[in-house]
mmCIF file of C-alpha atoms and ligand atoms in Angstrom:
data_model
loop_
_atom_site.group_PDB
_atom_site.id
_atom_site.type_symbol
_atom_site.label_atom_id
_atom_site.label_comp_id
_atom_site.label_asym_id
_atom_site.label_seq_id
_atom_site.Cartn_x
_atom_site.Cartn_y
_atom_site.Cartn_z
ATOM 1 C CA UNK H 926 -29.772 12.065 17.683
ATOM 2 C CA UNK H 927 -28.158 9.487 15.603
ATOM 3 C CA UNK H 928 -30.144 6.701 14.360
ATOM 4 C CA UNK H 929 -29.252 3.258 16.241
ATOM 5 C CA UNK H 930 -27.087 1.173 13.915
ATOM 6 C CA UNK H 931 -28.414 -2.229 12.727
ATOM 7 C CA UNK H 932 -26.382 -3.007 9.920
ATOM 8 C CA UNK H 933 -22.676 -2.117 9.038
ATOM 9 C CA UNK H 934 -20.993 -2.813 5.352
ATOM 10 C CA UNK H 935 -17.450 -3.752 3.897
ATOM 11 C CA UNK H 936 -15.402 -3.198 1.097
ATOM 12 C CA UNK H 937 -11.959 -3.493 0.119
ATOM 13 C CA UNK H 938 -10.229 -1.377 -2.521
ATOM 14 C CA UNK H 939 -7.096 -0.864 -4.373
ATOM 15 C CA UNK H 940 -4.288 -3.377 -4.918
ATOM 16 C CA UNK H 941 -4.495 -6.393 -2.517
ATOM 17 C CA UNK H 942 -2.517 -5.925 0.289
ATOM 18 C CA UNK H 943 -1.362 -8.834 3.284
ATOM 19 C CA UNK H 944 -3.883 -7.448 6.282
ATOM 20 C CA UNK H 945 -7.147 -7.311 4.588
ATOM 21 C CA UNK H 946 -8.662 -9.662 5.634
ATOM 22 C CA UNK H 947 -7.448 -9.709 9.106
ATOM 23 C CA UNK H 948 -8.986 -6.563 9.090
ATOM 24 C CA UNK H 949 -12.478 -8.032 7.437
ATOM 25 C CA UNK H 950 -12.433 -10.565 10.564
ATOM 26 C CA UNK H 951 -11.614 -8.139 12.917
ATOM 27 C CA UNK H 952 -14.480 -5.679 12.061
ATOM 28 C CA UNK H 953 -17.020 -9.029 11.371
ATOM 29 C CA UNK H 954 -15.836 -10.076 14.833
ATOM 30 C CA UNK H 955 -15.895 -7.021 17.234
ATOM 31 C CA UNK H 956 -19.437 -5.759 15.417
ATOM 32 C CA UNK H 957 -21.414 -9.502 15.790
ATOM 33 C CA UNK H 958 -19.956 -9.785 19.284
ATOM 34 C CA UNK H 959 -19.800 -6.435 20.923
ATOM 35 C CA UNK H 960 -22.827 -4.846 19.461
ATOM 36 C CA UNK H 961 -25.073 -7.248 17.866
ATOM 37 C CA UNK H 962 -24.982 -5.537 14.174
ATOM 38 C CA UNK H 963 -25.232 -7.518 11.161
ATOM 39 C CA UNK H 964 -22.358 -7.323 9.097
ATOM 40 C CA UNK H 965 -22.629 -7.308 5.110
ATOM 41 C CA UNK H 966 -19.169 -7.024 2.448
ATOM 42 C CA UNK H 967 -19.373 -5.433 -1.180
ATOM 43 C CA UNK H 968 -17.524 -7.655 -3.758
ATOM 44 C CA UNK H 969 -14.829 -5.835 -6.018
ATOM 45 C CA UNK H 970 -14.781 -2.599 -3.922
ATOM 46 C CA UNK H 971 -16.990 0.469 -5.112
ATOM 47 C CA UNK H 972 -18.018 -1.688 -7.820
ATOM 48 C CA UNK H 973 -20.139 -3.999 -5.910
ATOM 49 C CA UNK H 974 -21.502 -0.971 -4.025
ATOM 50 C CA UNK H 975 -22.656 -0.042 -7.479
ATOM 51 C CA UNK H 976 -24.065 -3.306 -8.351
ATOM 52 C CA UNK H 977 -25.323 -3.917 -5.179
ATOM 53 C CA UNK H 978 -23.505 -7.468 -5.076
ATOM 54 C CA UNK H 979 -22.977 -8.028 -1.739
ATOM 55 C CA UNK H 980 -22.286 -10.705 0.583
ATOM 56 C CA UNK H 981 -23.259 -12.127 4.474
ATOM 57 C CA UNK H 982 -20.224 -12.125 7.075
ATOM 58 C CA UNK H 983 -20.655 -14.302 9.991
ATOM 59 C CA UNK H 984 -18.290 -15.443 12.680
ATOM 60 C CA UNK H 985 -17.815 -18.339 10.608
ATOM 61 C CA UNK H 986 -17.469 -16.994 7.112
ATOM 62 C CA UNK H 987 -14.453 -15.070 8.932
ATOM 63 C CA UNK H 988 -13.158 -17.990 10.790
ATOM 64 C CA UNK H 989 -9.259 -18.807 9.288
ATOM 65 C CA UNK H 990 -9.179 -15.294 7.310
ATOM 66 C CA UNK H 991 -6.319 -13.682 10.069
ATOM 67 C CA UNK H 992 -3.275 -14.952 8.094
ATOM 68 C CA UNK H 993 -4.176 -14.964 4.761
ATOM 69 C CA UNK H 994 -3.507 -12.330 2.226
ATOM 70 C CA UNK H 995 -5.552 -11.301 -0.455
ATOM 71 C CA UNK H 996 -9.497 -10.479 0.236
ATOM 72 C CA UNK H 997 -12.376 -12.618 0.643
ATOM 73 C CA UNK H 998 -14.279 -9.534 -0.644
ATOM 74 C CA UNK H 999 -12.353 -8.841 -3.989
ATOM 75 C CA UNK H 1000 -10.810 -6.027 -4.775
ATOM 76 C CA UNK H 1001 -10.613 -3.163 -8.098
ATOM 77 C CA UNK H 1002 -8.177 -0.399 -8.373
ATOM 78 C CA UNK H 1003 -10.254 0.869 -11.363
ATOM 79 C CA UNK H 1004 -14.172 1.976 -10.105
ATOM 80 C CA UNK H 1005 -14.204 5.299 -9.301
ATOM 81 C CA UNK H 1006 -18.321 5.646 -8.645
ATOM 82 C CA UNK H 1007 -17.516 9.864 -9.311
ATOM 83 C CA UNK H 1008 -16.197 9.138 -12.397
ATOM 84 C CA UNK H 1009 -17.504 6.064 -13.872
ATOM 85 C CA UNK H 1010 -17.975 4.321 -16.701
ATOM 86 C CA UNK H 1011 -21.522 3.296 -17.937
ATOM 87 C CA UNK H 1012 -22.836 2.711 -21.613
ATOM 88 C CA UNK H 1013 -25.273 4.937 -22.017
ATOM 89 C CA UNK H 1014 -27.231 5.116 -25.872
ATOM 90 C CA UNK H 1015 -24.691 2.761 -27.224
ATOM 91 C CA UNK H 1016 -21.661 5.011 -25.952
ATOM 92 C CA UNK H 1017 -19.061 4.407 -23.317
ATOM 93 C CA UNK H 1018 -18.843 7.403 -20.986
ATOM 94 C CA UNK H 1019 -18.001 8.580 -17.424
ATOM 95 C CA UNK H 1020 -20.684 9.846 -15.501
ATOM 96 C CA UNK H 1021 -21.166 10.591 -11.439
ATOM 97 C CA UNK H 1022 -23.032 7.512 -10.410
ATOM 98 C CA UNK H 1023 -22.463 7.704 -6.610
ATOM 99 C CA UNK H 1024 -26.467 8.080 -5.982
ATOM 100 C CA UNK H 1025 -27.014 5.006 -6.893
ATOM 101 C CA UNK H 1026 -24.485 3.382 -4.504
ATOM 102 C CA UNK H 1027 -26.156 5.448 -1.593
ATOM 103 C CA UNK H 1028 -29.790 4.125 -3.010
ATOM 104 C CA UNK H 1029 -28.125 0.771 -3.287
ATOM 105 C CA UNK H 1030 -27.265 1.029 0.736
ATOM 106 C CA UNK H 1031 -30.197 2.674 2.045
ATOM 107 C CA UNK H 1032 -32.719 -0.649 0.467
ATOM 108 C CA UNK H 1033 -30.132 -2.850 2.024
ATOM 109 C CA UNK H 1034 -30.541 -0.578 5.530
ATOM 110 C CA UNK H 1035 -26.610 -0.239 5.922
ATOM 111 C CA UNK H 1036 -26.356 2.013 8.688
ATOM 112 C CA UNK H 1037 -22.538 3.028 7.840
ATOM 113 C CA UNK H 1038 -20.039 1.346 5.443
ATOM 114 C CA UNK H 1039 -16.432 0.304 6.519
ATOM 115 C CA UNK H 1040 -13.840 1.505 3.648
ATOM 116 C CA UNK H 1041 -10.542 -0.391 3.652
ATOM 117 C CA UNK H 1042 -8.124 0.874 0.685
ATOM 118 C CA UNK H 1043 -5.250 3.366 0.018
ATOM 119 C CA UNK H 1044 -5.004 7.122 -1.473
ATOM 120 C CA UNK H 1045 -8.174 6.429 -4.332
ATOM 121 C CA UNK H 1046 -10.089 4.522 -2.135
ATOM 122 C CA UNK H 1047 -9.999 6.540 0.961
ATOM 123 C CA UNK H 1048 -10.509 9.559 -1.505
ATOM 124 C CA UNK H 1049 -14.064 8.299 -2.696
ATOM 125 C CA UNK H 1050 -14.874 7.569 1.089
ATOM 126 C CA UNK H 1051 -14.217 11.001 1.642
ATOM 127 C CA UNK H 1052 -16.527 12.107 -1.077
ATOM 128 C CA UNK H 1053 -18.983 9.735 0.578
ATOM 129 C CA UNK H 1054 -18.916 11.149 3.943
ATOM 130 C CA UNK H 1055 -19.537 14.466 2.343
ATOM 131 C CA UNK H 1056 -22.568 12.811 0.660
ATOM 132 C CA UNK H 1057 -23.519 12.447 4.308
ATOM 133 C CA UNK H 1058 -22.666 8.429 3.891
ATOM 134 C CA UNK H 1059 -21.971 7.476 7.794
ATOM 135 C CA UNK H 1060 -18.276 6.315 7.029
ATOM 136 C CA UNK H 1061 -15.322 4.834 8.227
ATOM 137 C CA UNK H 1062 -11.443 4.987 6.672
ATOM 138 C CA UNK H 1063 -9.277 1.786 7.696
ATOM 139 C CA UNK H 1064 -5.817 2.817 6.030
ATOM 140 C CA UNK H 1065 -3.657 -0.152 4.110
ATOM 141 C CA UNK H 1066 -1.116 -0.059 1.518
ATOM 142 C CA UNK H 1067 2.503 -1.570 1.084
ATOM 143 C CA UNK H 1068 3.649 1.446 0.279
ATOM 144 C CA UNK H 1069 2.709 3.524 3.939
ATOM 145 C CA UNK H 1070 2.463 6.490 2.359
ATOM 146 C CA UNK H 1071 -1.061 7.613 3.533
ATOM 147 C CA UNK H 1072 -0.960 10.391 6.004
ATOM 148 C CA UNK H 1073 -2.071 11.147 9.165
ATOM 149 C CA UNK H 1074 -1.060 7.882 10.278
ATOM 150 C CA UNK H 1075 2.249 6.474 10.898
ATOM 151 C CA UNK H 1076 1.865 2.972 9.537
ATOM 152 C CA UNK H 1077 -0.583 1.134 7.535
ATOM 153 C CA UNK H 1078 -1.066 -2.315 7.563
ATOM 154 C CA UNK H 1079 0.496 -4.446 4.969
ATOM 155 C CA UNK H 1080 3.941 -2.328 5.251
ATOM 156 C CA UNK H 1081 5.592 -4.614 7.432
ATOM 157 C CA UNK H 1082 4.849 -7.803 5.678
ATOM 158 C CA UNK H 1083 6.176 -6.258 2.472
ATOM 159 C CA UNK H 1084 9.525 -5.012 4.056
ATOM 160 C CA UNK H 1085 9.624 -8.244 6.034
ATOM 161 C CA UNK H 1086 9.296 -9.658 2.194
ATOM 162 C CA UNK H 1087 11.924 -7.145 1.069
ATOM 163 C CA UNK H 1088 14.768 -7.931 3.723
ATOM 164 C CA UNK H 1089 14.730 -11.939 2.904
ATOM 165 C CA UNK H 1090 15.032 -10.971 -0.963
ATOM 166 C CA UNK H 1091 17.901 -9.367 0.063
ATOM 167 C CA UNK H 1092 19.617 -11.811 2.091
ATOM 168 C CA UNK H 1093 19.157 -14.553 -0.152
ATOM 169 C CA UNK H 1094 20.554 -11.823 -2.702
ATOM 170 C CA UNK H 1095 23.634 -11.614 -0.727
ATOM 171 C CA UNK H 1096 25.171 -15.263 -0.834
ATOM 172 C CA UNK H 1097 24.411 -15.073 -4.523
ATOM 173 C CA UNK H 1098 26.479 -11.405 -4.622
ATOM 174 C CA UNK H 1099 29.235 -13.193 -2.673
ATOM 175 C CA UNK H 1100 29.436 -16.483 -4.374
ATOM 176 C CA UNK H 1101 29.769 -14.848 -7.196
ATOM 177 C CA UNK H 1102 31.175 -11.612 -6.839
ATOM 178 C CA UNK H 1103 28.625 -9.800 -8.477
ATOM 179 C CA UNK H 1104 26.559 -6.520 -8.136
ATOM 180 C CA UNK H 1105 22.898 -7.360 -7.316
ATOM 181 C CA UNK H 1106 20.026 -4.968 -7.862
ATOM 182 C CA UNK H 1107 16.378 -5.465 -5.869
ATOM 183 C CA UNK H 1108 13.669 -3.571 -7.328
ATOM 184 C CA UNK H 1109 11.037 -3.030 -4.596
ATOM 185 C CA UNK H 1110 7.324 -1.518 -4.775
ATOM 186 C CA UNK H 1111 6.510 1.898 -3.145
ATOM 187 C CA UNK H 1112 4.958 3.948 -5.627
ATOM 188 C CA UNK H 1113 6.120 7.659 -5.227
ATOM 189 C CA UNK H 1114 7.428 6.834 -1.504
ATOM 190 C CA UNK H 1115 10.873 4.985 -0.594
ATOM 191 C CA UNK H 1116 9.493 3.575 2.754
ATOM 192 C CA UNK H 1117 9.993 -0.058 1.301
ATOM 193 C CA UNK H 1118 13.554 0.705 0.109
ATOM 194 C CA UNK H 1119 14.678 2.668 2.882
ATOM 195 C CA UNK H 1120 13.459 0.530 5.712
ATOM 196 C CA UNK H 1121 14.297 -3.350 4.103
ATOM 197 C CA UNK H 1122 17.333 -1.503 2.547
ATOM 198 C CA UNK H 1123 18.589 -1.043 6.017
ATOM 199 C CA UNK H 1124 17.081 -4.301 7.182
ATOM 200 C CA UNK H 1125 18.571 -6.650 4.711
ATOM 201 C CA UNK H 1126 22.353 -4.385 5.238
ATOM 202 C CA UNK H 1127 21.993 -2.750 1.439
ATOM 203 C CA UNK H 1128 25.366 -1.219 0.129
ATOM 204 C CA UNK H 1129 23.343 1.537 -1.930
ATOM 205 C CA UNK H 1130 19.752 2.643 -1.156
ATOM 206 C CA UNK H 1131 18.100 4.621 -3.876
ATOM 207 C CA UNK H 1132 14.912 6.523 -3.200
ATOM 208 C CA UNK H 1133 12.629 8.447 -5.263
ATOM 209 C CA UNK H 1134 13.113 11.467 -2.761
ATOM 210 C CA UNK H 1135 16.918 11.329 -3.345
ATOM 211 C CA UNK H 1136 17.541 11.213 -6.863
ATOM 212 C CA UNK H 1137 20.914 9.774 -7.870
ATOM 213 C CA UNK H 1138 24.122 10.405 -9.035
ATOM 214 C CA UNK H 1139 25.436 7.323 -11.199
ATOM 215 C CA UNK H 1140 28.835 8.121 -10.420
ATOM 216 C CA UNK H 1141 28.327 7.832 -6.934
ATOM 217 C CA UNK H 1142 26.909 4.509 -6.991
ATOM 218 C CA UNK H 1143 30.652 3.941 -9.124
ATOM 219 C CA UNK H 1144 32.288 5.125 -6.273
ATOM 220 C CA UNK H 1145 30.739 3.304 -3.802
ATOM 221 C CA UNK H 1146 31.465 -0.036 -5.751
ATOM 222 C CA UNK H 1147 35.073 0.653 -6.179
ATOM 223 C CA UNK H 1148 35.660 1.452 -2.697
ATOM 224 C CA UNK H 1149 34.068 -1.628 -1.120
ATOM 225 C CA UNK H 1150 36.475 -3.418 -3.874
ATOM 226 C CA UNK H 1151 39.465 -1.179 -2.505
ATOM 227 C CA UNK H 1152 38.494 -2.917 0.994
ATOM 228 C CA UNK H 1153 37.938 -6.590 -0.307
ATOM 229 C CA UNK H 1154 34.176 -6.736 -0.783
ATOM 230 C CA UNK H 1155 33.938 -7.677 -4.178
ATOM 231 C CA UNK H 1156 30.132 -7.791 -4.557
ATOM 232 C CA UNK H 1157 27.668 -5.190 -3.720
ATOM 233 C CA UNK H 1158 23.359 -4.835 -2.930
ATOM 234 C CA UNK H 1159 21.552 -1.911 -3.888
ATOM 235 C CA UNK H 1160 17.626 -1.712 -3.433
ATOM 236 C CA UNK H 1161 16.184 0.693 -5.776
ATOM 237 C CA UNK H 1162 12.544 2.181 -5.223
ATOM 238 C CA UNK H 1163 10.187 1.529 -8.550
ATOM 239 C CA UNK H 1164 10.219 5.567 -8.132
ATOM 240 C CA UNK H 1165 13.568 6.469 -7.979
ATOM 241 C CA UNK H 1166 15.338 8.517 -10.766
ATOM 242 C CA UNK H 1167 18.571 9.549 -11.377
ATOM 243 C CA UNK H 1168 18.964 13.253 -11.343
ATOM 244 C CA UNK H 1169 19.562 13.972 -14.608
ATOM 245 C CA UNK H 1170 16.483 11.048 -15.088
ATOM 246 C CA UNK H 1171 13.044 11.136 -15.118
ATOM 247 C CA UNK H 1172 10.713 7.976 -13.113
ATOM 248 C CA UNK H 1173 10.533 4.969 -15.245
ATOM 249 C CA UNK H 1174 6.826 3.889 -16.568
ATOM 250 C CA UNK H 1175 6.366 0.315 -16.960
ATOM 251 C CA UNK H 1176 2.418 0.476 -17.697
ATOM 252 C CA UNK H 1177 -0.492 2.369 -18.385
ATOM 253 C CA UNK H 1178 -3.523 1.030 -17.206
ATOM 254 C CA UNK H 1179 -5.975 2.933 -19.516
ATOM 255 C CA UNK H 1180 -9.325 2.511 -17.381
ATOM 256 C CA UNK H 1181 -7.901 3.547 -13.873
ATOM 257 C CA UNK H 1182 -8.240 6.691 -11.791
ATOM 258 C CA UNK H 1183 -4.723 6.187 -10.999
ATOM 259 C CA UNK H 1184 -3.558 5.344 -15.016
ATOM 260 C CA UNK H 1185 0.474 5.283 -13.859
ATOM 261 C CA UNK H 1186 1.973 2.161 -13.135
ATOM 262 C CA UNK H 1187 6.068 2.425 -12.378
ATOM 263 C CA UNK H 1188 8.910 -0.706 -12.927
ATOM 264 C CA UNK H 1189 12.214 -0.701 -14.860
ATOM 265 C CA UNK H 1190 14.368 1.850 -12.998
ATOM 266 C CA UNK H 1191 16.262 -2.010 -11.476
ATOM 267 C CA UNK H 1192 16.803 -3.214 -14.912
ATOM 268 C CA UNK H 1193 17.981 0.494 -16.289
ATOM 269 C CA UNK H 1194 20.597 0.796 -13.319
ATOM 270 C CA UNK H 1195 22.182 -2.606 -14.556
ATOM 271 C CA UNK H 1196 22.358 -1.727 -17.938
ATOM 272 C CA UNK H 1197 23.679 1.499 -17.130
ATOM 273 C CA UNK H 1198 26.673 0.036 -14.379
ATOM 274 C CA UNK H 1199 27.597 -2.631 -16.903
ATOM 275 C CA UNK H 1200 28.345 0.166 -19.314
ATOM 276 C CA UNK H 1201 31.046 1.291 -16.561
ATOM 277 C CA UNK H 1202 31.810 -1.929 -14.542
ATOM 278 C CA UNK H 1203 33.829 -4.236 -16.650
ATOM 279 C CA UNK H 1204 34.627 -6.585 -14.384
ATOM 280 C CA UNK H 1205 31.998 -7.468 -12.073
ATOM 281 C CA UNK H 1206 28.684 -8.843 -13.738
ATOM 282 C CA UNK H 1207 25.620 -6.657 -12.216
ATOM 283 C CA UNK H 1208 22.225 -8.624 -12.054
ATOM 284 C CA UNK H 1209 18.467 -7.126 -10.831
ATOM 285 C CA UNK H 1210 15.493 -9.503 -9.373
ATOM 286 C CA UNK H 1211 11.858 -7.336 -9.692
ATOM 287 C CA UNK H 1212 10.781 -7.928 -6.412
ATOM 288 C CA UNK H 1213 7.175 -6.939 -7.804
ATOM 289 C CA UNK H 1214 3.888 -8.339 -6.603
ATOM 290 C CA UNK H 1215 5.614 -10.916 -4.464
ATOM 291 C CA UNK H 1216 5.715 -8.289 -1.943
ATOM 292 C CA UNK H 1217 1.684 -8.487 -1.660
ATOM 293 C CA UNK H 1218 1.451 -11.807 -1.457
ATOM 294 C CA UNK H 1219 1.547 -15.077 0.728
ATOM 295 C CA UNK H 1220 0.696 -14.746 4.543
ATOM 296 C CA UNK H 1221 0.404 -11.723 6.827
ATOM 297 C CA UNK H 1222 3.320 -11.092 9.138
ATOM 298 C CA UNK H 1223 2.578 -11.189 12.926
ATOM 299 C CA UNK H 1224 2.649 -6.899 13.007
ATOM 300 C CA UNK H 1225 0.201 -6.305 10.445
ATOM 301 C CA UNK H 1226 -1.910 -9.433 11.613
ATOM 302 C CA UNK H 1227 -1.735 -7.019 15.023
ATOM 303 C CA UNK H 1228 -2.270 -3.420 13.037
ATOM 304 C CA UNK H 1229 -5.212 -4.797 11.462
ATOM 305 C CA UNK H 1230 -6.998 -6.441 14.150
ATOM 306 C CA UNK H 1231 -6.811 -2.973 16.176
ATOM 307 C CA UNK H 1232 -7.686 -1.430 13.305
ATOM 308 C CA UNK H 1233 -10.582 -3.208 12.607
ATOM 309 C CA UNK H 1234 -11.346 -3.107 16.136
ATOM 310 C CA UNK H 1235 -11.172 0.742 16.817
ATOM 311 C CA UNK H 1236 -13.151 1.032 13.059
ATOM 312 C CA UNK H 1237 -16.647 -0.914 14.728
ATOM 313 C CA UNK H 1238 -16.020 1.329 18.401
ATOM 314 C CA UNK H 1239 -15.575 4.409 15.444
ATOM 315 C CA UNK H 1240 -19.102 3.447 14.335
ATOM 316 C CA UNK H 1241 -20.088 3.132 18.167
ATOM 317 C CA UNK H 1242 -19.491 6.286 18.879
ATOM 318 C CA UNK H 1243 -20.683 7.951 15.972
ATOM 319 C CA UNK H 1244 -17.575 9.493 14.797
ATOM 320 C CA UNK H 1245 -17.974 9.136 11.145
ATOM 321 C CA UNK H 1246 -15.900 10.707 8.316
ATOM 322 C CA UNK H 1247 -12.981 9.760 10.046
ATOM 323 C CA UNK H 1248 -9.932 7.189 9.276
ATOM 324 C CA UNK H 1249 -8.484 5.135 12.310
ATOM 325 C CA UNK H 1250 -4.946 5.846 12.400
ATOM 326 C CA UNK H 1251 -1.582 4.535 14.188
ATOM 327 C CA UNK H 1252 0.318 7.303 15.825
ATOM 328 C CA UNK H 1253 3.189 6.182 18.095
ATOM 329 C CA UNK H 1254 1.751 2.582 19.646
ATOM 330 C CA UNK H 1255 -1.228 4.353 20.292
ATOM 331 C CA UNK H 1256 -4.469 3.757 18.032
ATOM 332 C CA UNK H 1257 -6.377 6.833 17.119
ATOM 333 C CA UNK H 1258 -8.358 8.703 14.269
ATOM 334 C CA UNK H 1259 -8.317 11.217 12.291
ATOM 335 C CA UNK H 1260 -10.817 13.146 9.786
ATOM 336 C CA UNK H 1261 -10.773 11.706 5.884
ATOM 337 C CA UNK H 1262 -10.432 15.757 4.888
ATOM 338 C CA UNK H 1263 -6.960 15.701 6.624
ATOM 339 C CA UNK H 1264 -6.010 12.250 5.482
ATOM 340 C CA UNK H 1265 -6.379 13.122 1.659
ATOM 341 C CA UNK H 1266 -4.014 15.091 -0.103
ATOM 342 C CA UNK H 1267 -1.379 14.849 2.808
ATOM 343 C CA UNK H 1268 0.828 11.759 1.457
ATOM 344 C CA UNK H 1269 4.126 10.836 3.546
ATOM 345 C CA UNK H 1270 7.028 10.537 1.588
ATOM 346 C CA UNK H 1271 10.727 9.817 3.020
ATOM 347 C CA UNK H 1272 12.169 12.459 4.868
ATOM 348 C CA UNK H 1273 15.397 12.890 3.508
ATOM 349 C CA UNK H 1274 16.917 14.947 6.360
ATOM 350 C CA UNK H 1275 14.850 11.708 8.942
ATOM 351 C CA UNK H 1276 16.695 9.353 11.573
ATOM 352 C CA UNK H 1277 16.418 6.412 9.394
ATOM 353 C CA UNK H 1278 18.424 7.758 6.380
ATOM 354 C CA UNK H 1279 20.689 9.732 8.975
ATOM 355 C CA UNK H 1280 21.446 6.276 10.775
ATOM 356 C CA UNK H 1281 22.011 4.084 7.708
ATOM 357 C CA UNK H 1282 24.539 7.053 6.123
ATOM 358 C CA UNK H 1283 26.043 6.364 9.509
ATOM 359 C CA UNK H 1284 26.863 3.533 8.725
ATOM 360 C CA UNK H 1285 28.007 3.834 5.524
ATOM 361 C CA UNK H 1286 25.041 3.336 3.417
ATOM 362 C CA UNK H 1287 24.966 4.882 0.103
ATOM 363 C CA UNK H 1288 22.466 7.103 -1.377
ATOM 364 C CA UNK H 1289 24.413 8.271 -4.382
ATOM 365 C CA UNK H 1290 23.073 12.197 -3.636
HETATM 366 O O1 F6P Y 2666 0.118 0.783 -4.079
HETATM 367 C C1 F6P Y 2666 0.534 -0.547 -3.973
HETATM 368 C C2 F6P Y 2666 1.328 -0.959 -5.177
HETATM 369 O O2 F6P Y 2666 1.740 -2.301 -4.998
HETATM 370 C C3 F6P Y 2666 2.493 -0.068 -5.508
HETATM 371 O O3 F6P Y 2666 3.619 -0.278 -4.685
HETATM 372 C C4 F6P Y 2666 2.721 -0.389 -6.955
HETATM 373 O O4 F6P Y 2666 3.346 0.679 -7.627
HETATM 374 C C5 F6P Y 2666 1.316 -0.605 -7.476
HETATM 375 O O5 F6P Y 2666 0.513 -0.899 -6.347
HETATM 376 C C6 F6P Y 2666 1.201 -1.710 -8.475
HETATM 377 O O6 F6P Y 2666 -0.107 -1.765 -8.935
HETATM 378 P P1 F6P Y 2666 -0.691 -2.972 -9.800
HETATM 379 O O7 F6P Y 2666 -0.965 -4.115 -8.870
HETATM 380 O O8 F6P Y 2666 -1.914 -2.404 -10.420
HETATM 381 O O9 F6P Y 2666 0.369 -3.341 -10.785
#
């Protein structure tokens, strides 16, 4: 028989992401009104599950949270608690210190922890669950490339983001005649290019799954000049390549599970077309963390509410080890073992890039 929950837990991990704390009100909300628990958050992710720094949600602490971005609760894309580091007889090392996180919950009495984060994150809750920690997965990132769920929240701000970059782009491009480049977030994944690309009526869409041919970009830019349209958008993933290329690194951020941080492939591109373009100037805007920021569009403030919703009935029911998913319009769940491992990535044979080739978007394969 399961024990009778009292009190659930929080935490947010990873980059920020627009949604998060939606989803902290959401889960506050639906667990103080619908079942009487007490709700608690961990500061800075796994870290204050280590520390045991913790604080009290109540209706009002969550009262104005739905639009804003960011988290109330902090956030770290760098504490791993299965590989962490401590000083230990005056030396730095990185030791399995997950015990102490479950000790840290069972003197608090948190019946089961809510874990709200991407790939790393959602890893370590899976690690918990098979610690026998009662958990349950709530999936964001920008980038949407967790599986076993069709969207997660924050996407749709970030392409919404994405598209008005490149409209405002585009009187620039045709004032001036120029070639403009938008770098956009995504990690390993092209969601964010593909789907503002077509949005925000890209010329040249270049994804990390379809690696690039220069000279078809070349092409494409002297054809639109043969018809009169003497300035052209491309939106480049941060993980595209070109296929004689390899991903561009910007950063390596020493202390984190997930060291690899990409950027430069927009500003490369230029460079590159200027060598070959004399007579059209080519420019590239980063689109970079502006894509996390700033309010929560009215789909993820949505996603994250039913999300955070379905997350406390999860807990309910006792089906723990599990990540609440999106799969069609309907809200669902799925087990952490078959979320991990399984990242989406563009399908390169999929409607979307079908339709946009349709109508005469370039992909320079
Ligand atoms: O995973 C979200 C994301 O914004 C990626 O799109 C990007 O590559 C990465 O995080 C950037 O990480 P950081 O905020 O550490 O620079």
């Amino acid at each position: 028989m399961q024990k009778e929950i009292k009190r659930i837990a929080l935490l947010t991990g990873g980059g920020d992401c627009p949604g998060l704390n939606a989803t902290i009100r959401a889960v506050t909300k639906s667990a103080i009104l619908n079942y009487g628990y007490d709700v608690i958050g961990y500061k800075f992710g796994y870290r204050g599950l280590y520390n045991n720094d913790f604080m009290s949600l109540t209706l009002n602490s969550v009262a104005d949270l739905l639009p804003k971005g960011g988290t109330i609760l902090f956030s770290s894309n760098k504490d791993n608690l299965f590989d962490y580091q401590v000083e230990e007889n005056g030396q730095m090392i990185k030791k399995d210190v997950s015990d102490i996180a479950v000790q840290n919950m069972k003197k608090e009495g948190v019946d089961a922890l809510v874990v709200i984060g991407g790939d790393g994150t959602l890893t370590s809750a899976r690690d918990f669950s098979r610690k026998g920690v009662n958990i349950i997965g709530v999936p964001k990132t920008i980038d949407n490339d967790l599986g076993s769920t069709d969207t997660t929240f924050g996407f749709n701000t970030a392409i919404d983001i994405a598209t008005e970059a490149l409209d405002r782009l585009t009187t620039t491009a045709q004032s001036h005649h120029r070639i403009m480049i938008l770098e956009v977030m995504g990690r390993n994944a092209g969601f964010i290019a593909l789907e503002s690309g077509i949005a925000g009526s890209a010329d040249i869409i270049l994804l990390p799954e379809i690696p690039y041919d220069i000279n078809r970009i070349v092409d494409k830019i002297n054809k639109r000049k043969q018809e009169g349209n003497l300035f052209t958008i491309i939106v480049v993933a941060e993980g595209a390549k070109a296929k004689d290329g390899k991903v561009i690194v910007s950063k390596i951020v020493a202390d984190s599970p997930d060291p690899i941080r990409l950027g430069g492939v927009g500003n490369k591109l230029a460079a590159d077309l200027e060598n070959i373009i004399k007579d059209q100037e080519v420019r590239c805007t980063v689109l970079g963390h502006l894509q996390r920021g700033g309010n929560t569009c009215t789909f993820d403030r949505i996603l994250s509410t039913r999300y955070g919703v379905a997350a406390v009935d999860l807990i309910k029911q006792g089906k723990f080890g599990t990540m609440v998913c999106l799969k069609g319009n309907e809200i669902t769940y799925d087990n952490l073992e078959n979320v991990i491992g399984n990242n989406k990535l563009v399908d390169k044979n999929g409607e979307l890039v079908k339709i946009a080739k349709k109508i005469g978007v370039c992909f320079a394969d």
